[in-house]
Amino acid sequence: MPKSFLLAVGILILSGCADSCANAIVSRADSPDGRHSAVLFQRDCGATTGFSTQVSILERGAEPKGGGNVFVADDDHGAAAGGDWGGPWAEMRWLAPDRLRIRYAAKSRLFARKDEVSGVRISYRQVTR
């Protein structure tokens, strides 16, 4: 087989492994001490999946890459109240430099809900909207 054919096949295989999802930032809040940013974003992985709402705690000013490292939810096929961005409604608020509260729509289907990331403790509250 020609080397160019093998190279083309290798590129096709590797491109199939690429992350085809896109993140759109909905809101960002810097911690009171300025060390971290909490970023709420919508993640869209194409026509075969719905939008999800995700939260990451990052170094201040950083952009989310990949999925959320704190909170990941979808609307469970329309069961949860939606946000203006297409995913389930959620909001976040810093309570202290090391404490973040995330409120999210009741009936959201949760895929990730971590209690601590990067030294920040996270509390949660379901909200009926």
Coordinates of N, CA and C in Angstrom, one line a residue:
M1 N 0.8 -1.2 0.0 CA 0.0 0.0 0.0 C 0.9 1.2 0.0
P2 N 0.4 2.3 -0.7 CA 1.2 3.5 -0.7 C 1.2 4.2 0.6
K3 N 2.3 4.8 1.0 CA 2.4 5.5 2.3 C 1.3 6.6 2.4
S4 N 1.0 7.3 1.3 CA 0.0 8.4 1.3 C -1.4 7.8 1.7
F5 N -1.7 6.6 1.2 CA -3.0 6.0 1.6 C -3.0 5.7 3.1
L6 N -1.9 5.1 3.6 CA -1.9 4.8 5.1 C -1.9 6.1 5.9
L7 N -1.3 7.2 5.4 CA -1.3 8.5 6.1 C -2.8 9.0 6.1
A8 N -3.4 8.9 5.0 CA -4.8 9.4 4.9 C -5.8 8.7 5.9
V9 N -5.6 7.3 5.9 CA -6.4 6.5 6.8 C -6.1 6.9 8.3
G10 N -4.9 7.1 8.6 CA -4.5 7.5 10.0 C -5.1 8.8 10.4
I11 N -5.1 9.8 9.5 CA -5.7 11.1 9.8 C -7.2 11.0 10.0
L12 N -7.9 10.2 9.1 CA -9.3 10.0 9.3 C -9.6 9.3 10.6
I13 N -8.9 8.4 11.0 CA -9.1 7.7 12.3 C -8.9 8.7 13.5
L14 N -7.8 9.4 13.5 CA -7.6 10.3 14.5 C -8.6 11.5 14.6
S15 N -9.0 11.9 13.4 CA -10.0 13.0 13.4 C -11.3 12.6 14.0
G16 N -11.6 11.3 13.9 CA -12.9 10.8 14.5 C -12.8 10.8 16.0
C17 N -11.6 10.9 16.6 CA -11.4 10.9 18.0 C -11.5 12.3 18.6
A18 N -11.5 13.3 17.7 CA -11.4 14.7 18.2 C -12.7 15.1 18.9
D19 N -12.6 16.0 19.8 CA -13.8 16.5 20.5 C -14.6 17.4 19.6
S20 N -15.8 17.0 19.2 CA -16.6 17.8 18.3 C -17.6 18.7 19.0
C21 N -17.4 18.8 20.3 CA -18.3 19.6 21.1 C -17.8 21.0 21.2
A22 N -18.8 21.9 21.4 CA -18.5 23.4 21.5 C -19.0 23.9 22.8
N23 N -18.2 24.8 23.5 CA -18.7 25.4 24.7 C -19.0 26.9 24.4
A24 N -20.1 27.3 25.0 CA -20.5 28.7 24.9 C -20.7 29.2 26.3
I25 N -19.9 30.2 26.8 CA -20.0 30.7 28.1 C -21.3 31.5 28.3
V26 N -22.0 31.1 29.4 CA -23.2 31.8 29.8 C -22.9 32.9 30.8
S27 N -22.1 32.5 31.8 CA -21.7 33.5 32.9 C -20.4 33.1 33.5
R28 N -19.7 34.1 34.1 CA -18.4 33.9 34.7 C -18.4 34.7 36.0
A29 N -17.9 34.2 37.1 CA -17.8 34.9 38.3 C -16.5 34.6 38.9
D30 N -15.7 35.7 39.2 CA -14.4 35.5 39.9 C -14.6 35.4 41.4
S31 N -13.8 34.5 42.0 CA -13.9 34.4 43.5 C -13.5 35.7 44.2
P32 N -14.0 35.9 45.4 CA -13.7 37.1 46.1 C -12.2 37.5 46.2
D33 N -11.4 36.4 46.3 CA -9.9 36.7 46.4 C -9.3 36.7 45.1
G34 N -10.0 36.6 44.0 CA -9.5 36.7 42.6 C -8.6 35.5 42.1
R35 N -8.6 34.4 42.9 CA -7.8 33.3 42.5 C -8.4 32.4 41.5
H36 N -9.7 32.3 41.5 CA -10.5 31.3 40.7 C -11.6 32.1 39.9
S37 N -12.0 31.4 38.8 CA -13.2 31.8 38.1 C -14.1 30.6 38.1
A38 N -15.4 30.9 38.4 CA -16.4 29.8 38.2 C -17.1 30.2 36.8
V39 N -17.1 29.2 35.9 CA -17.7 29.5 34.6 C -18.8 28.5 34.3
L40 N -20.0 29.1 34.1 CA -21.2 28.4 33.7 C -21.3 28.4 32.2
F41 N -21.4 27.3 31.5 CA -21.4 27.3 30.1 C -22.4 26.2 29.5
Q42 N -22.8 26.4 28.3 CA -23.6 25.5 27.6 C -22.6 24.6 26.8
R43 N -22.8 23.4 26.7 CA -22.0 22.5 25.9 C -22.9 21.8 24.9
D44 N -22.5 21.9 23.6 CA -23.3 21.4 22.5 C -22.4 20.4 21.8
C45 N -22.9 19.1 21.8 CA -22.1 18.1 21.1 C -22.7 17.6 19.9
G46 N -23.5 18.4 19.2 CA -24.1 18.0 17.9 C -25.6 17.7 17.9
A47 N -26.1 17.4 16.8 CA -27.5 17.2 16.5 C -28.1 16.0 17.3
T48 N -27.3 15.1 17.6 CA -27.8 13.9 18.2 C -28.0 14.0 19.7
T49 N -27.5 15.1 20.3 CA -27.6 15.3 21.7 C -28.2 16.6 22.0
G50 N -28.8 16.8 23.2 CA -29.3 18.1 23.6 C -28.2 18.9 24.2
F51 N -28.6 20.2 24.5 CA -27.6 21.1 25.2 C -27.5 20.7 26.6
S52 N -26.3 20.9 27.2 CA -26.2 20.6 28.6 C -25.7 21.9 29.3
T53 N -25.9 22.0 30.6 CA -25.4 23.1 31.4 C -24.3 22.6 32.2
Q54 N -23.1 23.3 32.2 CA -21.9 22.8 32.9 C -21.3 23.9 33.6
V55 N -20.5 23.6 34.7 CA -19.8 24.5 35.5 C -18.4 24.0 35.7
S56 N -17.4 24.9 35.5 CA -16.0 24.6 35.8 C -15.4 25.6 36.8
I57 N -14.6 25.2 37.7 CA -13.8 26.1 38.4 C -12.4 26.1 37.8
L58 N -11.9 27.2 37.4 CA -10.6 27.4 36.7 C -9.8 28.4 37.3
E59 N -8.5 28.5 36.9 CA -7.7 29.7 37.3 C -8.4 30.9 36.7
R60 N -8.3 32.0 37.4 CA -8.9 33.2 37.0 C -8.6 33.6 35.5
G61 N -9.7 33.8 34.8 CA -9.6 34.2 33.4 C -9.4 33.1 32.4
A62 N -9.3 31.8 32.8 CA -9.1 30.7 31.9 C -10.4 30.3 31.3
E63 N -10.4 29.7 30.1 CA -11.5 29.3 29.4 C -11.8 27.8 29.6
P64 N -13.0 27.3 29.7 CA -13.3 25.9 29.8 C -12.9 25.1 28.6
K65 N -12.2 24.1 28.8 CA -11.8 23.2 27.7 C -12.4 21.8 28.0
G66 N -13.2 21.2 27.1 CA -13.8 20.0 27.4 C -15.0 20.2 28.3
G67 N -15.4 19.1 29.0 CA -16.6 19.2 29.9 C -16.3 19.9 31.2
G68 N -17.4 20.2 31.9 CA -17.3 20.9 33.2 C -16.6 20.0 34.2
N69 N -15.8 20.6 35.1 CA -15.1 19.8 36.1 C -15.8 19.9 37.5
V70 N -17.0 20.5 37.5 CA -17.8 20.6 38.8 C -19.2 20.1 38.6
F71 N -19.9 20.5 37.6 CA -21.3 20.3 37.5 C -21.6 20.0 36.0
V72 N -22.4 19.0 35.7 CA -22.9 18.7 34.4 C -24.3 18.2 34.5
A73 N -25.2 18.8 33.7 CA -26.6 18.4 33.7 C -27.2 18.7 32.4
D74 N -28.3 17.9 32.1 CA -29.1 18.2 31.0 C -30.6 18.3 31.5
D75 N -31.5 18.6 30.6 CA -32.9 18.9 31.0 C -33.7 17.6 31.1
D76 N -33.1 16.4 30.9 CA -33.8 15.1 31.0 C -35.0 15.1 30.0
H77 N -34.7 15.5 28.8 CA -35.8 15.5 27.7 C -36.9 16.4 28.0
G78 N -36.6 17.6 28.5 CA -37.6 18.6 28.7 C -38.2 18.6 30.1
A79 N -37.8 17.7 31.0 CA -38.4 17.7 32.3 C -38.0 18.8 33.2
A80 N -36.8 19.4 33.0 CA -36.3 20.5 33.8 C -36.5 21.8 33.1
A81 N -36.7 22.8 33.9 CA -36.9 24.2 33.3 C -35.6 24.6 32.6
G82 N -35.7 25.2 31.4 CA -34.6 25.5 30.6 C -34.1 26.9 30.9
G83 N -32.8 27.1 30.6 CA -32.2 28.4 30.7 C -32.3 29.1 29.3
D84 N -32.0 30.3 29.2 CA -32.1 31.1 27.9 C -31.1 30.5 26.9
W85 N -30.1 29.7 27.3 CA -29.0 29.2 26.5 C -29.4 27.9 25.9
G86 N -30.5 27.2 26.3 CA -30.9 25.9 25.7 C -30.7 24.8 26.7
G87 N -29.8 24.8 27.6 CA -29.6 23.8 28.6 C -30.5 24.0 29.8
P88 N -30.5 23.2 30.8 CA -31.3 23.4 32.0 C -30.8 24.6 32.8
W89 N -31.7 25.3 33.4 CA -31.4 26.6 34.1 C -30.5 26.2 35.3
A90 N -29.5 27.1 35.5 CA -28.6 27.1 36.7 C -28.0 28.4 36.9
E91 N -27.6 28.7 38.1 CA -26.9 29.9 38.4 C -25.8 29.6 39.5
M92 N -24.9 30.4 39.7 CA -23.8 30.2 40.7 C -23.5 31.5 41.4
R93 N -23.0 31.3 42.6 CA -22.7 32.5 43.4 C -21.6 32.1 44.4
W94 N -20.6 33.0 44.5 CA -19.5 32.8 45.5 C -20.0 33.2 46.8
L95 N -19.8 32.3 47.8 CA -20.2 32.6 49.2 C -19.0 33.1 50.0
A96 N -17.8 32.7 49.6 CA -16.5 33.0 50.2 C -15.5 32.7 49.2
P97 N -14.2 33.0 49.4 CA -13.2 32.7 48.5 C -13.0 31.2 48.1
D98 N -13.5 30.4 49.1 CA -13.3 29.0 48.9 C -14.7 28.2 48.9
R99 N -15.8 29.0 48.7 CA -17.1 28.4 48.7 C -18.0 28.9 47.6
L100 N -18.5 28.0 46.8 CA -19.4 28.3 45.7 C -20.7 27.6 45.9
R101 N -21.8 28.3 45.6 CA -23.2 27.7 45.6 C -23.7 27.7 44.2
I102 N -24.2 26.5 43.8 CA -24.8 26.3 42.5 C -26.3 26.0 42.7
R103 N -27.1 26.8 42.2 CA -28.6 26.5 42.2 C -28.9 26.0 40.8
Y104 N -29.8 24.9 40.7 CA -30.1 24.4 39.4 C -31.6 23.9 39.4
A105 N -32.1 23.8 38.2 CA -33.5 23.5 38.0 C -33.8 22.1 38.5
A106 N -34.9 21.9 39.3 CA -35.3 20.6 39.7 C -35.6 19.8 38.5
K107 N -35.5 18.5 38.6 CA -35.7 17.5 37.5 C -34.6 17.5 36.5
S108 N -33.5 18.3 36.7 CA -32.3 18.2 35.8 C -31.7 16.8 36.0
R109 N -31.2 16.2 34.9 CA -30.5 15.0 35.0 C -29.0 15.3 35.2
L110 N -28.5 14.8 36.4 CA -27.1 15.2 36.7 C -26.1 14.1 36.3
F111 N -25.0 14.5 35.7 CA -24.0 13.6 35.3 C -22.7 13.8 36.1
A112 N -22.6 15.0 36.7 CA -21.5 15.3 37.6 C -22.0 16.4 38.6
R113 N -21.5 16.2 39.8 CA -21.9 17.1 40.9 C -20.8 16.9 42.0
K114 N -19.7 17.6 41.8 CA -18.6 17.4 42.7 C -18.7 18.4 43.9
D115 N -18.2 17.9 45.1 CA -18.3 18.7 46.3 C -17.1 19.6 46.5
E116 N -16.0 19.3 45.8 CA -14.8 20.1 46.0 C -13.9 20.0 44.7
V117 N -13.4 21.1 44.3 CA -12.5 21.2 43.1 C -11.5 22.3 43.4
S118 N -10.3 22.1 43.2 CA -9.2 23.0 43.4 C -9.3 23.8 44.7
G119 N -9.7 23.1 45.8 CA -9.7 23.7 47.1 C -11.0 24.5 47.4
V120 N -11.9 24.5 46.4 CA -13.2 25.2 46.5 C -14.3 24.2 46.9
R121 N -15.0 24.5 47.9 CA -16.1 23.6 48.3 C -17.4 24.1 47.6
I122 N -18.2 23.2 47.1 CA -19.4 23.5 46.3 C -20.6 23.0 47.0
S123 N -21.6 23.8 47.2 CA -22.9 23.4 47.7 C -23.9 23.5 46.6
Y124 N -25.0 22.8 46.7 CA -26.0 22.8 45.7 C -27.4 23.0 46.2
R125 N -28.3 23.5 45.4 CA -29.7 23.7 45.8 C -30.5 23.5 44.6
Q126 N -31.5 22.6 44.6 CA -32.4 22.4 43.5 C -33.5 23.5 43.7
V127 N -33.9 24.0 42.6 CA -34.9 25.1 42.5 C -36.0 24.7 41.6
T128 N -37.3 24.8 42.1 CA -38.4 24.6 41.2 C -38.7 25.9 40.6
R129 N -38.8 25.9 39.3 CA -39.0 27.2 38.5 C -40.3 27.0 37.7

